XYZ file of C-alpha atoms in Angstrom:
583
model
C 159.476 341.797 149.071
C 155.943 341.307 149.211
C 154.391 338.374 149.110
C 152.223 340.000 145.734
C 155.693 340.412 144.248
C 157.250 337.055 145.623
C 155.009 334.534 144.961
C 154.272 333.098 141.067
C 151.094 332.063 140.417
C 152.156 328.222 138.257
C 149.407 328.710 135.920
C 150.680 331.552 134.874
C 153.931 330.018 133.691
C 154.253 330.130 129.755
C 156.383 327.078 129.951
C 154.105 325.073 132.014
C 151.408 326.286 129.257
C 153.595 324.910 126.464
C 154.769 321.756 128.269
C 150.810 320.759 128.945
C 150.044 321.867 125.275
C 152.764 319.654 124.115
C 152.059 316.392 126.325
C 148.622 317.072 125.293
C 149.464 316.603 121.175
C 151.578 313.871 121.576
C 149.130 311.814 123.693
C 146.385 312.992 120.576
C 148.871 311.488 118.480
C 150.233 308.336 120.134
C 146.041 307.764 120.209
C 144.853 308.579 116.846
C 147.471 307.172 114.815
C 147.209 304.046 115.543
C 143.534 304.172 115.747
C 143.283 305.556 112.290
C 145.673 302.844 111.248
C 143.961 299.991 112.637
C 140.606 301.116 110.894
C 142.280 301.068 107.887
C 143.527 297.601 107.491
C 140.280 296.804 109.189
C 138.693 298.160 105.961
C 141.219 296.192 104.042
C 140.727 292.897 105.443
C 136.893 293.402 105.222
C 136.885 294.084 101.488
C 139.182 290.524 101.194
C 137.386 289.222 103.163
C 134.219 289.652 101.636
C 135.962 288.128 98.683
C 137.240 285.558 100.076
C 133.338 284.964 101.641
C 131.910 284.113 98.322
C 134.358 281.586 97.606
C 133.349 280.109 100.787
C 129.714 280.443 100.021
C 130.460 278.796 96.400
C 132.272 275.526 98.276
C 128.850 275.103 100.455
C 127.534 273.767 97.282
C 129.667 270.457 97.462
C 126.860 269.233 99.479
C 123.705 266.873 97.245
C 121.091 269.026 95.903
C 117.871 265.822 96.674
C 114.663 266.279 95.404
C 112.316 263.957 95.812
C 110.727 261.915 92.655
C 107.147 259.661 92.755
C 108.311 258.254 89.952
C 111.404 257.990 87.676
C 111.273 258.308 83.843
C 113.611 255.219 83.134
C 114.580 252.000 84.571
C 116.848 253.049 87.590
C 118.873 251.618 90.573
C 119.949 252.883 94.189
C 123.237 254.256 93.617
C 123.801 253.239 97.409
C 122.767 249.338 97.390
C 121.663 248.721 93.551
C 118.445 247.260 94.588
C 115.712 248.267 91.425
C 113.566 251.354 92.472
C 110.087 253.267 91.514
C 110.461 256.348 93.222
C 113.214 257.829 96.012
C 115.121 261.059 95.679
C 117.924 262.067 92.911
C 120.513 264.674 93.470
C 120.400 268.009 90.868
C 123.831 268.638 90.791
C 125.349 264.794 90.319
C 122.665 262.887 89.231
C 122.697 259.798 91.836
C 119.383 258.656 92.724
C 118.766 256.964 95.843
C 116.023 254.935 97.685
C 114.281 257.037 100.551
C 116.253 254.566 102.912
C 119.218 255.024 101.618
C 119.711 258.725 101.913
C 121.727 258.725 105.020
C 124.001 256.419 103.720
C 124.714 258.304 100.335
C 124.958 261.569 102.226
C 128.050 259.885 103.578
C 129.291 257.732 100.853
C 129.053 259.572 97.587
C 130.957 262.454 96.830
C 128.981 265.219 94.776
C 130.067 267.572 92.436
C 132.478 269.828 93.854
C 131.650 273.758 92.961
C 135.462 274.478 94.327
C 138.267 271.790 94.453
C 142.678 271.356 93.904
C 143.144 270.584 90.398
C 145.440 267.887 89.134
C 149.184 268.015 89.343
C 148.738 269.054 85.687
C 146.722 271.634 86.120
C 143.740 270.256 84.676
C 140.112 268.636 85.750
C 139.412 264.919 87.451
C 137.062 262.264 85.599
C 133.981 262.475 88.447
C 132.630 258.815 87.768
C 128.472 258.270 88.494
C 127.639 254.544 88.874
C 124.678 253.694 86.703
C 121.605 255.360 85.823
C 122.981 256.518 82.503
C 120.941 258.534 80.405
C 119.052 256.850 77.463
C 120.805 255.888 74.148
C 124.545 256.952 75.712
C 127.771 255.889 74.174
C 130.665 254.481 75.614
C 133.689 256.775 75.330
C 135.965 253.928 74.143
C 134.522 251.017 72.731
C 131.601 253.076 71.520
C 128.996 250.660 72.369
C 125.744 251.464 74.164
C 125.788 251.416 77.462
C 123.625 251.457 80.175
C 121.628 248.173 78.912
C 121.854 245.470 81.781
C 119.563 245.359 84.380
C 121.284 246.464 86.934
C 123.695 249.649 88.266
C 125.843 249.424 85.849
C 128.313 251.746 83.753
C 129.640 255.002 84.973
C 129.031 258.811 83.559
C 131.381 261.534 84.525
C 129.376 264.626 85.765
C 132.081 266.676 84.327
C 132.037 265.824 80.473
C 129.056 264.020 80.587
C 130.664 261.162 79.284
C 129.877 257.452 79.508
C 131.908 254.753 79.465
C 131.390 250.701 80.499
C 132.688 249.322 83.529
C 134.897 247.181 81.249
C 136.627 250.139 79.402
C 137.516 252.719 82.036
C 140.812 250.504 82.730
C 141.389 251.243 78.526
C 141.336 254.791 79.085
C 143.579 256.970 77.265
C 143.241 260.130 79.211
C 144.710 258.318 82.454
C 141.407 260.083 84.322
C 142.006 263.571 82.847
C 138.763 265.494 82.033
C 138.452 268.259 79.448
C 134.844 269.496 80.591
C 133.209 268.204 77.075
C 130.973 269.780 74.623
C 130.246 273.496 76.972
C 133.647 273.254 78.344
C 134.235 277.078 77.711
C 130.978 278.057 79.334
C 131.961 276.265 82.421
C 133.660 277.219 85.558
C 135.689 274.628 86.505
C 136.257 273.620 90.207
C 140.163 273.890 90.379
C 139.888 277.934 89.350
C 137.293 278.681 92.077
C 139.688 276.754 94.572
C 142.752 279.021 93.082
C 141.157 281.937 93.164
C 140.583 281.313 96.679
C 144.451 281.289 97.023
C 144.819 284.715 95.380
C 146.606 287.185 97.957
C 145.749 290.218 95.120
C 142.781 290.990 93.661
C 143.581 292.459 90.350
C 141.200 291.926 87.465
C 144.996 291.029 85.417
C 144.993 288.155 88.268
C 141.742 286.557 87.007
C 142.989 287.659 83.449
C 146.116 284.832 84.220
C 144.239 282.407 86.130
C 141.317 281.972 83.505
C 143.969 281.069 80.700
C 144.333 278.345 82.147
C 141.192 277.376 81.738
C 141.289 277.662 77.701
C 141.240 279.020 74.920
C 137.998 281.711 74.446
C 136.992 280.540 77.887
C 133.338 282.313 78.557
C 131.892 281.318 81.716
C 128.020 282.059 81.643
C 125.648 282.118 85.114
C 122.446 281.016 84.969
C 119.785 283.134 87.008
C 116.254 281.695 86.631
C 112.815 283.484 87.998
C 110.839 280.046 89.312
C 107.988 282.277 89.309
C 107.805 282.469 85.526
C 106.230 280.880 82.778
C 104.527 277.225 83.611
C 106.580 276.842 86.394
C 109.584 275.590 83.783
C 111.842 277.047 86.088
C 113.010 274.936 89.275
C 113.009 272.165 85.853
C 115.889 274.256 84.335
C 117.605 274.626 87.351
C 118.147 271.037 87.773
C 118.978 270.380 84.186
C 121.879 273.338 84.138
C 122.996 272.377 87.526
C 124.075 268.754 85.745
C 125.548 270.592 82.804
C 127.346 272.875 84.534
C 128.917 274.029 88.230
C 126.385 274.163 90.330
C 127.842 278.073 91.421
C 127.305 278.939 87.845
C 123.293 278.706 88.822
C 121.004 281.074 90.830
C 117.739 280.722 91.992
C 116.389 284.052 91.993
C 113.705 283.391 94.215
C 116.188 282.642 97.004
C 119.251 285.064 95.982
C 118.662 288.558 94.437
C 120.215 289.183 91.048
C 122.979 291.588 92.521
C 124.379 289.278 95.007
C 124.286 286.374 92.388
C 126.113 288.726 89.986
C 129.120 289.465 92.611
C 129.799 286.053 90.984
C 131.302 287.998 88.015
C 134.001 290.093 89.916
C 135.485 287.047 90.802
C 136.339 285.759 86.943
C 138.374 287.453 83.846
C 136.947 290.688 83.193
C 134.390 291.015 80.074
C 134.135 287.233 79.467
C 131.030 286.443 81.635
C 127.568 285.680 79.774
C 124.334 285.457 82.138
C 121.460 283.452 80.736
C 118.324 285.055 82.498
C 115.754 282.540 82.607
C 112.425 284.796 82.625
C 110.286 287.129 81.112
C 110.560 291.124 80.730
C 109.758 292.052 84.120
C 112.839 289.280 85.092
C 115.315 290.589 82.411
C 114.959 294.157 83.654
C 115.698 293.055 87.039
C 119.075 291.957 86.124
C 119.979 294.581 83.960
C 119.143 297.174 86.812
C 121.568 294.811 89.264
C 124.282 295.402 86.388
C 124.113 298.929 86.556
C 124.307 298.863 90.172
C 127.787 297.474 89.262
C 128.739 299.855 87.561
C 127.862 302.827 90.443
C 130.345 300.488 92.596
C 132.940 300.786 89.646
C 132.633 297.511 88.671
C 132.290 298.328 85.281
C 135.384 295.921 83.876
C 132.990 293.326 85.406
C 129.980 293.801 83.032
C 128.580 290.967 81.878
C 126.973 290.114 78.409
C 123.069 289.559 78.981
C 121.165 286.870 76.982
C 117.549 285.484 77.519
C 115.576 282.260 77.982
C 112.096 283.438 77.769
C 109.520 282.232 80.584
C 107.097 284.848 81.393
C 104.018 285.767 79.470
C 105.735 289.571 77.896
C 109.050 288.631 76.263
C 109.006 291.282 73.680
C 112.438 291.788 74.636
C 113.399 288.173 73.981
C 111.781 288.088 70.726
C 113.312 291.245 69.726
C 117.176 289.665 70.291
C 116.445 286.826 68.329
C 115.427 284.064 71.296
C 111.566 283.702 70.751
C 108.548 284.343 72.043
C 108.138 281.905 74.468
C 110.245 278.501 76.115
C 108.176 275.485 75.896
C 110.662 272.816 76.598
C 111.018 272.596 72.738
C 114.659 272.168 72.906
C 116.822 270.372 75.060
C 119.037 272.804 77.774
C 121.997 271.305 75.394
C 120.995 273.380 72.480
C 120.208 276.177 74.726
C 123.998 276.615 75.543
C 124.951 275.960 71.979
C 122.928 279.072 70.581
C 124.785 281.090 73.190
C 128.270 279.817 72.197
C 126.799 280.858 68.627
C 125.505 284.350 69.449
C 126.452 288.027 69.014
C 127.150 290.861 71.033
C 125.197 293.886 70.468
C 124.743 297.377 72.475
C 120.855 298.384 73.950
C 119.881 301.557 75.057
C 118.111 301.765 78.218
C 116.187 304.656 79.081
C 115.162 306.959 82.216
C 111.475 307.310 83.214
C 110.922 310.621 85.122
C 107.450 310.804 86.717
C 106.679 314.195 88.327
C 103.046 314.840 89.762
C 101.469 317.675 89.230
C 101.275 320.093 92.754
C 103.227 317.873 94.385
C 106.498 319.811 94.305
C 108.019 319.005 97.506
C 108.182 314.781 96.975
C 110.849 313.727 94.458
C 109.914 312.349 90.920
C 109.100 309.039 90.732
C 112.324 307.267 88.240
C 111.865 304.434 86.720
C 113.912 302.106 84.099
C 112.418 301.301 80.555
C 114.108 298.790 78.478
C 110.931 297.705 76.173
C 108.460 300.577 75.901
C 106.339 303.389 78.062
C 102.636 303.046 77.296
C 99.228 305.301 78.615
C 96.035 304.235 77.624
C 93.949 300.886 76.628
C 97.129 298.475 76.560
C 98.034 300.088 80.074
C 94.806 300.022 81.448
C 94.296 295.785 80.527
C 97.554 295.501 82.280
C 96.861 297.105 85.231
C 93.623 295.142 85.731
C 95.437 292.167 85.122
C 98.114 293.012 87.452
C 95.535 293.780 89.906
C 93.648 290.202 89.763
C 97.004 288.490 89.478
C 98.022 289.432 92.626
C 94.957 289.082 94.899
C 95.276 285.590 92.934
C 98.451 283.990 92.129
C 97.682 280.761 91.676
C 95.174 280.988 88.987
C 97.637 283.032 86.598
C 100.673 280.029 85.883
C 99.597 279.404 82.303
C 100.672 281.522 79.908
C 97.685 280.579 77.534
C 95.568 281.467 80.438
C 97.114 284.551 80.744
C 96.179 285.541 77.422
C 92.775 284.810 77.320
C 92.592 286.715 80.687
C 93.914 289.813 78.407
C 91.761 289.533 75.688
C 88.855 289.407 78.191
C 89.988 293.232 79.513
C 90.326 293.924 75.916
C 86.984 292.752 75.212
C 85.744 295.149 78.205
C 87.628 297.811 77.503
C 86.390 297.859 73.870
C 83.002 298.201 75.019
C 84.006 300.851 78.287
C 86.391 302.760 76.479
C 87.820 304.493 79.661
C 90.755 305.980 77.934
C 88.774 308.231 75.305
C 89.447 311.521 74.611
C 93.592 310.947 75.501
C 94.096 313.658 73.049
C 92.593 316.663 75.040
C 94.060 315.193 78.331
C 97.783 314.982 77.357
C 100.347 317.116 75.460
C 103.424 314.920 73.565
C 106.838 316.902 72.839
C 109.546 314.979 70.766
C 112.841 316.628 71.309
C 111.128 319.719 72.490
C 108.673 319.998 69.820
C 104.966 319.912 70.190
C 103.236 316.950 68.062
C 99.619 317.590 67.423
C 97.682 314.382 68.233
C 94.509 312.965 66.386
C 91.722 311.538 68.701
C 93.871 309.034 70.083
C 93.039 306.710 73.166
C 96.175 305.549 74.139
C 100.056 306.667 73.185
C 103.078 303.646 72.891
C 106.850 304.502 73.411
C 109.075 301.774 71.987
C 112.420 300.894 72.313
C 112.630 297.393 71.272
C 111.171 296.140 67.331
C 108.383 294.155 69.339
C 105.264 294.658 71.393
C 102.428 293.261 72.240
C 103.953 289.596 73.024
C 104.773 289.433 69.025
C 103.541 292.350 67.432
C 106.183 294.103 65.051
C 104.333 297.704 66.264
C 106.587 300.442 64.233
C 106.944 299.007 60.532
C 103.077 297.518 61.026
C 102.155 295.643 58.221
C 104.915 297.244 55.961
C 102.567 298.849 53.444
C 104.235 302.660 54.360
C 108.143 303.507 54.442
C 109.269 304.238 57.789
C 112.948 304.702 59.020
C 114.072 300.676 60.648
C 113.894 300.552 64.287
C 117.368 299.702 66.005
C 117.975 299.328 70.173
C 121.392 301.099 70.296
C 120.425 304.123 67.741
C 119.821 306.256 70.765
C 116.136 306.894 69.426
C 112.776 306.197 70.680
C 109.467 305.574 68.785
C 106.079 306.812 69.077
C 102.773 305.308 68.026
C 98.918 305.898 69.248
C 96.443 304.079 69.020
C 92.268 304.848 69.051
C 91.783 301.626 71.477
C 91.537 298.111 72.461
C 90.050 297.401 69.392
C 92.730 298.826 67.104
C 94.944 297.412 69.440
C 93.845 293.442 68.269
C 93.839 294.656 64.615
C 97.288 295.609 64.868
C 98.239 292.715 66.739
C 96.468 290.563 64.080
C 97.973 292.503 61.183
C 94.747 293.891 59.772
C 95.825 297.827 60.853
C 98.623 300.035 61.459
C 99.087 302.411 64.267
C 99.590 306.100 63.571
C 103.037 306.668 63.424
C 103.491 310.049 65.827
C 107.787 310.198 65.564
C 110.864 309.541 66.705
C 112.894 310.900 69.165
C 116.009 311.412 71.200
C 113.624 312.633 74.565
C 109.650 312.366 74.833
C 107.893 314.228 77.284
C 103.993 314.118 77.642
C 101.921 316.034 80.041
C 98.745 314.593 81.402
C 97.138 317.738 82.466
C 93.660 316.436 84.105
C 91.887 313.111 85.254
C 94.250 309.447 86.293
C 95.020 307.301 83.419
C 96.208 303.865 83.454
C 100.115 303.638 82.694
C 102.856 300.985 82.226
C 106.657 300.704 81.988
C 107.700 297.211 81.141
C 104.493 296.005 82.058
C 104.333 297.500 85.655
C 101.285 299.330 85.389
C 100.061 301.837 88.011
C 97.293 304.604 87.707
C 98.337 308.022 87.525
C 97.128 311.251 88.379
C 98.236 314.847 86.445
C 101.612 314.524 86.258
C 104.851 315.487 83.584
C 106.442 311.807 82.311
C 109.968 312.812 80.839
C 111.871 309.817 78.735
C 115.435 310.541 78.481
C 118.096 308.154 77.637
C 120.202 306.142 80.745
C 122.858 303.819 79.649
C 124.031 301.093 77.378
C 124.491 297.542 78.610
C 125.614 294.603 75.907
C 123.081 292.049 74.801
C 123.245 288.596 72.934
C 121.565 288.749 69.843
C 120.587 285.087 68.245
C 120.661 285.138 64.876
C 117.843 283.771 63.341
C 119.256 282.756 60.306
C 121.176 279.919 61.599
C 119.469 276.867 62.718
C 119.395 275.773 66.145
C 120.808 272.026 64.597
C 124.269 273.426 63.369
C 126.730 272.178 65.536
C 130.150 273.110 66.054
C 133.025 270.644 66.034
C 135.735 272.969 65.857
C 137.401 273.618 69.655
C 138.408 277.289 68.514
C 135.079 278.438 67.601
C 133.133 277.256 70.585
C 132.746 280.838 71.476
C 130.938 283.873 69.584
C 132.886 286.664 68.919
C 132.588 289.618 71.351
C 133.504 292.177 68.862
C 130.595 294.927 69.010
C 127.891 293.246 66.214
C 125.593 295.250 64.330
C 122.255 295.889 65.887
C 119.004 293.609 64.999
C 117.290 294.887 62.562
C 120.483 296.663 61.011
C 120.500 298.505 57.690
C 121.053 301.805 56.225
C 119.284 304.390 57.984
C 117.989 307.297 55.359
C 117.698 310.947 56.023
C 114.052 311.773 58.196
C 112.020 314.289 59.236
C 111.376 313.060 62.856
C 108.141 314.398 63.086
């Protein structure tokens, strides 16, 4: 036999082929499995463990809060050796004031409020005691004497309740050291269900559901998220004041944390019962609702919190518009503050979608925008934008809200006597639900949302001396106004002229076809050149509406009301809406 016949070539052997083939899967197999596997509870322990993170972030807060005072308000004593003191440093979240020498030493020997803590065999709260330094004209809990009335560090207040009682009568208590969180004890989180959340090993919303029943009975936690920035710098006030009040977790500084990491907050508590107090103006309030519906793209939604307002900033149309006023002055105490938001109502508010598409440029995406308030071109645009403009080249000079004003009506003035938005009409085309509106020789164009603009200026009804259908900010509709400038602008504003009344509509779309003209959205202004601007409706998110009918002096004494109903309430501004022509 030749060797051609006699010899086999091993690479030609089918059953090596298969043998390799089939080492070759297995070893695929014995590799990726457990690869693939590993990943996966990787991704597991990274999502609990991002969880479990903010906890750990929340107990970080056990630590004082000091600030540093040149001069206290009252009488007061070191809380570390009672010696009599003018000035030192005082903690935000417990209230213990110290001499500057002392500070080591109460770092080390007084405990502050504890954001996350084990609750008592009971399951309940701990009395946290605060020697001396009582506020003014305080009661003691059992004898119900003043307190706080010797010269010296006397008395104790629990940071908890906010209750007082002599150093006398704390053996007489009744409660054997039990504390039921007070007056806003259903708007506060209390440290034992942080600490057993912590010991959760699932992370079902039906978890939270369990664990927040045992924190009572229409128990609505609300976080506090205040802008510093706005307003006359009222805000790093009201942080300190709700930090007493409350947990200090249940309070964000949003100059240090954005609103979407601050609102992670809420996927750690009983689905739908969270409240957020935003502490700001417009610009501030549409900052957090935009966080919110990043929540819901994550599929959060069961998370969604109920939104109400403190206003700061100069534009709080919004605030006005939900019943909370124009403007926070410090009129009220913080106290009331949280009672008118155990009092309030939910309602629904559209929010819209602000497409932006320049003319020629058809290869860069549309500029998209959020409106909650109203979508302006022309005079009331164009005073913003200048004061935007000066505002940020100079900070400093625009704290004051009354200065802020008188810098507007000093554009106004200008622009009354400029008038660089003339003419609008033969620059722009306006469609209402596809229809084409034929303007009058209008300088500027207003799309509303809200009952209020103009910081107080009830734009739609005017001065009431023409039927026109009620405004409402969940009817799904939008309204349109022009105006023929700055001037007509102040008349309206002072109630001496109506604007003309152009429609309402489900979608607005308005073609500037030549020139830049000043625009706004919120009160972000910008100029724009030819472009297409296409209003469309976004979302809903849920509001608290204060009603203005009830007095900010009722109090409630009855535990089972201390929270509002969260039932869907009707709109502000609610009443029968008649057949229309929209046009």
């Amino acid at each position: 036999m030749s060797s051609a016949d006699g010899d086999m070539d091993p690479d030609s052997d089918p059953r090596g082929s298969r043998e390799e083939w089939t080492l070759l899967l297995w070893t695929c197999v014995a590799v990726v499995v457990p690869v693939a596997v590993t990943l996966w509870c990787g991704a597991r322990r990274r999502s609990r463990r991002r969880a479990h993170a903010h906890v750990r972030d929340f107990s970080r807060l056990n630590k004082h809060g000091w600030h540093c005072a040149e001069l206290f308000a009252q009488p007061t004593y070191c809380s570390v050796c009672a010696q009599h003191i003018l000035r030192g440093a005082f903690c935000d979240r417990c209230g213990a004031r110290v001499d500057a020498r002392c500070l080591r030493r109460a770092d080390r020997s007084l405990v502050c409020k504890e954001a996350a803590a084990p609750p008592r065999p009971d399951g309940g709260a701990e009395h946290h005691w605060v020697r001396g330094n009582v506020p003014l004209a305080s009661y003691c809990a059992v004898c119900q004497q003043q307190c706080g009335t010797q010269p010296k560090l006397c008395d104790f207040r629990c940071i908890w309740c906010q209750s007082t009682v002599h150093d006398d009568c704390i053996p007489s208590m009744t409660d054997r050291g039990r504390c039921d969180l007070g007056e806003f004890r259903s708007l506060i989180i209390p440290h034992h269900y942080l600490y057993n959340v912590n010991k959760l090993r699932r992370r079902q919303p039906d978890d939270y559901s369990k664990l927040g029943s045992t924190c009572g009975r229409g128990w609505t936690p609300v976080l506090v998220l205040a802008n510093t920035r706005s307003g006359n710098n009222m805000g790093e006030d009201l942080l300190k004041e709700f930090r007493i009040l409350l947990n200090p977790v249940q309070v964000f500084d949003l100059s240090k944390m954005a609103p979407s990491k601050a609102l992670q907050l809420c996927t750690l508590l009983p689905p739908g019962s969270v409240r957020v107090l935003v502490c700001g103006g417009d610009g501030t309030v549409g900052w957090v609702l935009d966080a919110i519906d990043a929540m819901k793209l994550k599929g959060q939604d069961a998370f969604i919190p109920r939104v109400t307002i403190l206003p700061l900033g100069t534009g709080n149309d919004l605030s006005n518009t939900l019943g909370w006023g124009a403007g926070y002055a410090g009129e009220i105490p913080v106290e009331q503050v949280l009672r008118n938001i155990l009092d309030a109502e939910v309602v629904k508010m559209d929010r819209w979608k602000v497409q932006v598409a320049s003319k020629g440029l058809y290869f860069r995406k549309p500029k998209v925008m959020a409106m909650n308030n109203y979508f302006s071109v022309g005079p009331d645009a164009l005073m913003a934008l200048n004061f935007h403009t000066h505002r940020e080249k100079t900070p400093s000079f625009f704290s004051s809200r009354i200065f802020n004003k008188v810098v507007y009506f000093l554009y106004g003035t200008k622009d009354c006597l400029v008038q660089e938005c003339k003419d609008l009409d033969k620059r722009i085309e306006l469609e209402l639900d596809g229809e084409r509106v034929p303007l009058p020789s209008l300088e500027g164009i207003i799309v509303c949302n809200i009952g209020y603009w103009g910081g107080g200026c009830r734009l739609w009804e005017g001065m009431g001396d023409e039927p026109c259908p009620p405004t409402r900010v969940d009817d799904g509709l939008l309204e349109v106004v022009g105006v023929f400038g700055s001037f007509h602008c102040a008349q309206i504003q002072v109630k001496l002229a109506n604007p003309v009344r152009l429609g309402q509509a489900h979608t607005v779309r308005l073609v500037l076809k030549s020139s830049r003209m000043p625009m706004q959205v919120d009160g972000e202004p910008w100029a724009q050149g030819p472009c297409t601007i296409t209003i469309t409706h976004k979302t809903q998110v849920l509001m608290l509406y204060h009603n203005a009918e009830q007095t900010d002096d009722d109090d409630d004494d009855d535990d089972d009301d201390t929270s509002a109903s969260e039932t869907e309430s009707p709109a502000p501004h609610d009443s029968p809406r008649p057949p229309r022509s929209r046009h």
